[in-house]
Structures are given as structure tokens and as C-alpha cells.
PDB file of C-alpha atoms in Angstrom:
ATOM      1  CA  UNK U 403     248.080  34.831  76.527  1.00 50.00           C
ATOM      2  CA  UNK U 404     249.917  37.444  78.507  1.00 49.00           C
ATOM      3  CA  UNK U 405     253.365  35.981  79.003  1.00 62.00           C
ATOM      4  CA  UNK U 406     256.269  36.503  76.650  1.00 61.00           C
ATOM      5  CA  UNK U 407     256.877  32.761  76.361  1.00 85.00           C
ATOM      6  CA  UNK U 408     253.371  32.303  74.954  1.00 85.00           C
ATOM      7  CA  UNK U 409     254.068  35.082  72.465  1.00 89.00           C
ATOM      8  CA  UNK U 410     257.251  33.294  71.355  1.00 95.00           C
ATOM      9  CA  UNK U 411     255.424  29.979  71.094  1.00 95.00           C
ATOM     10  CA  UNK U 412     252.908  31.636  68.786  1.00 96.00           C
ATOM     11  CA  UNK U 413     255.749  32.993  66.642  1.00 96.00           C
ATOM     12  CA  UNK U 414     257.344  29.535  66.579  1.00 97.00           C
ATOM     13  CA  UNK U 415     254.024  28.031  65.526  1.00 97.00           C
ATOM     14  CA  UNK U 416     253.856  30.523  62.663  1.00 97.00           C
ATOM     15  CA  UNK U 417     257.379  29.577  61.571  1.00 98.00           C
ATOM     16  CA  UNK U 418     256.636  25.861  61.885  1.00 98.00           C
ATOM     17  CA  UNK U 419     253.586  26.329  59.688  1.00 97.00           C
ATOM     18  CA  UNK U 420     255.442  28.441  57.130  1.00 97.00           C
ATOM     19  CA  UNK U 421     258.418  26.090  56.806  1.00 98.00           C
ATOM     20  CA  UNK U 422     256.416  22.869  57.182  1.00 97.00           C
ATOM     21  CA  UNK U 423     257.992  21.615  60.398  1.00 97.00           C
ATOM     22  CA  UNK U 424     255.324  19.252  61.756  1.00 97.00           C
ATOM     23  CA  UNK U 425     257.183  18.181  64.893  1.00 97.00           C
ATOM     24  CA  UNK U 426     257.823  21.767  65.985  1.00 96.00           C
ATOM     25  CA  UNK U 427     254.240  22.614  65.134  1.00 97.00           C
ATOM     26  CA  UNK U 428     252.921  19.837  67.396  1.00 96.00           C
ATOM     27  CA  UNK U 429     255.208  20.948  70.211  1.00 95.00           C
ATOM     28  CA  UNK U 430     253.915  24.518  69.930  1.00 96.00           C
ATOM     29  CA  UNK U 431     250.324  23.294  69.849  1.00 96.00           C
ATOM     30  CA  UNK U 432     250.973  21.269  72.992  1.00 95.00           C
ATOM     31  CA  UNK U 433     252.360  24.285  74.855  1.00 94.00           C
ATOM     32  CA  UNK U 434     249.467  26.498  73.771  1.00 96.00           C
ATOM     33  CA  UNK U 435     246.951  23.833  74.837  1.00 95.00           C
ATOM     34  CA  UNK U 436     248.251  24.163  78.388  1.00 93.00           C
ATOM     35  CA  UNK U 437     247.507  27.897  78.361  1.00 91.00           C
ATOM     36  CA  UNK U 438     243.883  27.698  77.276  1.00 95.00           C
ATOM     37  CA  UNK U 439     241.587  29.580  79.627  1.00 95.00           C
ATOM     38  CA  UNK U 440     238.281  31.412  79.422  1.00 94.00           C
ATOM     39  CA  UNK U 441     240.126  34.619  78.615  1.00 92.00           C
ATOM     40  CA  UNK U 442     242.517  33.155  76.053  1.00 93.00           C
ATOM     41  CA  UNK U 443     240.531  30.479  74.232  1.00 94.00           C
ATOM     42  CA  UNK U 444     239.132  32.757  71.516  1.00 94.00           C
ATOM     43  CA  UNK U 445     242.566  34.173  70.697  1.00 93.00           C
ATOM     44  CA  UNK U 446     244.163  30.728  70.651  1.00 95.00           C
ATOM     45  CA  UNK U 447     241.316  29.463  68.454  1.00 95.00           C
ATOM     46  CA  UNK U 448     242.077  32.206  65.917  1.00 95.00           C
ATOM     47  CA  UNK U 449     245.778  31.325  66.060  1.00 95.00           C
ATOM     48  CA  UNK U 450     244.960  27.654  65.476  1.00 96.00           C
ATOM     49  CA  UNK U 451     242.914  28.604  62.417  1.00 95.00           C
ATOM     50  CA  UNK U 452     245.630  30.884  61.004  1.00 96.00           C
ATOM     51  CA  UNK U 453     248.343  28.252  61.240  1.00 97.00           C
ATOM     52  CA  UNK U 454     246.261  25.152  60.476  1.00 96.00           C
ATOM     53  CA  UNK U 455     246.864  23.723  63.945  1.00 96.00           C
ATOM     54  CA  UNK U 456     244.112  21.120  63.897  1.00 94.00           C
ATOM     55  CA  UNK U 457     244.766  19.522  67.300  1.00 94.00           C
ATOM     56  CA  UNK U 458     244.917  22.905  68.992  1.00 96.00           C
ATOM     57  CA  UNK U 459     241.726  23.982  67.252  1.00 95.00           C
ATOM     58  CA  UNK U 460     239.939  20.812  68.364  1.00 94.00           C
ATOM     59  CA  UNK U 461     240.981  21.367  71.986  1.00 95.00           C
ATOM     60  CA  UNK U 462     239.882  25.025  71.842  1.00 95.00           C
ATOM     61  CA  UNK U 463     236.492  24.089  70.425  1.00 94.00           C
ATOM     62  CA  UNK U 464     235.990  21.388  73.061  1.00 93.00           C
ATOM     63  CA  UNK U 465     237.062  23.722  75.871  1.00 94.00           C
ATOM     64  CA  UNK U 466     234.722  26.430  74.583  1.00 93.00           C
ATOM     65  CA  UNK U 467     231.819  24.007  74.331  1.00 90.00           C
ATOM     66  CA  UNK U 468     232.391  22.770  77.888  1.00 92.00           C
ATOM     67  CA  UNK U 469     232.649  26.324  79.266  1.00 93.00           C
ATOM     68  CA  UNK U 470     230.188  27.971  76.920  1.00 91.00           C
ATOM     69  CA  UNK U 471     228.492  30.416  79.299  1.00 92.00           C
ATOM     70  CA  UNK U 472     231.767  31.911  80.487  1.00 94.00           C
ATOM     71  CA  UNK U 473     233.304  31.936  77.000  1.00 92.00           C
ATOM     72  CA  UNK U 474     230.260  33.726  75.546  1.00 90.00           C
ATOM     73  CA  UNK U 475     230.731  36.529  78.090  1.00 92.00           C
ATOM     74  CA  UNK U 476     234.447  36.970  77.371  1.00 92.00           C
ATOM     75  CA  UNK U 477     235.894  39.852  75.386  1.00 91.00           C
ATOM     76  CA  UNK U 478     237.663  37.335  73.167  1.00 90.00           C
ATOM     77  CA  UNK U 479     234.360  35.837  72.072  1.00 89.00           C
ATOM     78  CA  UNK U 480     232.991  39.286  71.246  1.00 89.00           C
ATOM     79  CA  UNK U 481     236.013  39.825  69.011  1.00 88.00           C
ATOM     80  CA  UNK U 482     235.574  36.366  67.498  1.00 86.00           C
ATOM     81  CA  UNK U 483     231.932  37.121  66.754  1.00 86.00           C
ATOM     82  CA  UNK U 484     232.823  40.362  64.968  1.00 89.00           C
ATOM     83  CA  UNK U 485     235.982  39.351  63.118  1.00 89.00           C
ATOM     84  CA  UNK U 486     235.773  35.567  62.635  1.00 90.00           C
ATOM     85  CA  UNK U 487     232.145  34.520  62.126  1.00 89.00           C
ATOM     86  CA  UNK U 488     233.144  31.183  60.565  1.00 91.00           C
ATOM     87  CA  UNK U 489     234.996  30.199  63.730  1.00 89.00           C
ATOM     88  CA  UNK U 490     231.985  31.245  65.772  1.00 88.00           C
ATOM     89  CA  UNK U 491     229.865  29.003  63.553  1.00 89.00           C
ATOM     90  CA  UNK U 492     232.270  26.075  64.105  1.00 90.00           C
ATOM     91  CA  UNK U 493     232.062  26.643  67.841  1.00 88.00           C
ATOM     92  CA  UNK U 494     228.274  26.575  67.735  1.00 86.00           C
ATOM     93  CA  UNK U 495     228.392  23.387  65.647  1.00 89.00           C
ATOM     94  CA  UNK U 496     230.646  21.810  68.263  1.00 87.00           C
ATOM     95  CA  UNK U 497     228.230  22.805  71.021  1.00 85.00           C
ATOM     96  CA  UNK U 498     225.269  21.445  69.056  1.00 86.00           C
ATOM     97  CA  UNK U 499     227.062  18.162  68.396  1.00 85.00           C
ATOM     98  CA  UNK U 500     227.908  17.884  72.087  1.00 77.00           C
ATOM     99  CA  UNK U 501     224.285  18.124  73.195  1.00 62.00           C
ATOM    100  CA  UNK U 502     223.003  15.658  70.640  1.00 46.00           C
ATOM    101  CA  UNK U 503     221.749  18.094  68.034  1.00 45.00           C
ATOM    102  CA  UNK U 504     222.301  17.451  64.384  1.00 40.00           C
ATOM    103  CA  UNK U 505     225.414  19.133  63.031  1.00 41.00           C
ATOM    104  CA  UNK U 506     225.132  21.233  59.922  1.00 43.00           C
ATOM    105  CA  UNK U 507     227.051  19.495  57.170  1.00 45.00           C
ATOM    106  CA  UNK U 508     228.288  21.934  54.561  1.00 44.00           C
ATOM    107  CA  UNK U 509     228.986  19.046  52.177  1.00 47.00           C
ATOM    108  CA  UNK U 510     225.485  17.628  52.458  1.00 42.00           C
ATOM    109  CA  UNK U 511     223.674  17.215  49.201  1.00 45.00           C
ATOM    110  CA  UNK U 512     220.187  18.459  48.542  1.00 41.00           C
ATOM    111  CA  UNK U 513     217.723  15.577  48.396  1.00 43.00           C
ATOM    112  CA  UNK U 514     216.243  14.706  45.048  1.00 46.00           C
ATOM    113  CA  UNK U 515     212.703  15.998  44.411  1.00 44.00           C
ATOM    114  CA  UNK U 516     211.299  12.451  44.576  1.00 45.00           C
ATOM    115  CA  UNK U 517     212.805  12.024  48.026  1.00 41.00           C
ATOM    116  CA  UNK U 518     211.242  15.271  49.215  1.00 40.00           C
ATOM    117  CA  UNK U 519     207.869  14.318  47.766  1.00 41.00           C
ATOM    118  CA  UNK U 520     208.000  10.887  49.391  1.00 40.00           C
ATOM    119  CA  UNK U 521     208.849  12.432  52.750  1.00 40.00           C
ATOM    120  CA  UNK U 522     206.260  15.203  52.615  1.00 39.00           C
ATOM    121  CA  UNK U 523     203.360  13.075  51.416  1.00 38.00           C
ATOM    122  CA  UNK U 524     203.708  10.787  54.408  1.00 37.00           C
ATOM    123  CA  UNK U 525     202.766  13.715  56.679  1.00 36.00           C
ATOM    124  CA  UNK U 526     199.527  14.549  54.897  1.00 36.00           C
ATOM    125  CA  UNK U 527     196.399  12.419  54.734  1.00 40.00           C
ATOM    126  CA  UNK U 528     195.410  10.928  51.409  1.00 44.00           C
ATOM    127  CA  UNK U 529     192.344  12.355  49.669  1.00 47.00           C
ATOM    128  CA  UNK U 530     190.224   9.447  51.004  1.00 50.00           C
ATOM    129  CA  UNK U 531     191.377  10.213  54.533  1.00 42.00           C
ATOM    130  CA  UNK U 532     190.667  13.933  54.001  1.00 42.00           C
ATOM    131  CA  UNK U 533     187.032  13.178  53.191  1.00 45.00           C
ATOM    132  CA  UNK U 534     186.772  10.927  56.218  1.00 40.00           C
ATOM    133  CA  UNK U 535     188.327  13.552  58.511  1.00 36.00           C
ATOM    134  CA  UNK U 536     186.178  16.355  57.123  1.00 41.00           C
ATOM    135  CA  UNK U 537     188.973  18.340  55.455  1.00 37.00           C
TER     136      UNK U 537
END
């Protein structure tokens, strides 16, 4: 994000967030989306988080997931890793979801003990089977 116009758009986004101007906020998000690159995506992702720009954040996460190798090598990602570990975690979740892995759900509930017992006992032979198998 080197140009002055991008700097002003970021300031406008901050004002739109502060004064609850959703239309201006969407316009700023749209402009910033057009400036996403390997070198700028981490910085724009942080901006999207600061100003609750959900569409912009989604686009940044998708772009990062699609260009993961290059993004991981960027200076912006190194900064993100050091200063914003939660955003790094969200990025990794997005990548995992994109390749068919199970996403970590922070709202997931812990299974009841009976559920765990039912699941775990199905993996072990019963005592009759143990005798038959020589265990």
C-alpha cells in the first residue's frame, strides 16, 4: 500500500467505522480489495480486522490461501506472525478449510463422557476378542 490514495482510503475506512457509515465503509473496502497483492495482503488484513471490514477480511484471507507460498515468504506475513497471531490462525484455518481439512471451531462443545466412551470402545476389541486374538 504505497500510494497516498491508499493511505487516504485507509483513513476514510477508519472514519467510516468510527462514525458508523456503512456505505462509505463498503466503498473503502472495495477500493482496498483492488490493491491486494502479495506484498500488501498482510497489512490490509490487519486493517480489515481493526475496522471490522468483514468483506475485505474475507477477500484477504481467500487471496492469502490461494497464494500461500508467496504470502508466507513476505515481510508482511512475518509481521503478522509476530504481532497478530490470531489473524495468522484465521489464515491457517482458511487454508485448511480450502484443502478439505476440518476447521477448528472455537465454539465447539466438548463431547459428553458417554459419547467419548462409546467412540473409544469401538476401536478396541472386547475381552472375548482379546482372548481369541491372544492379547
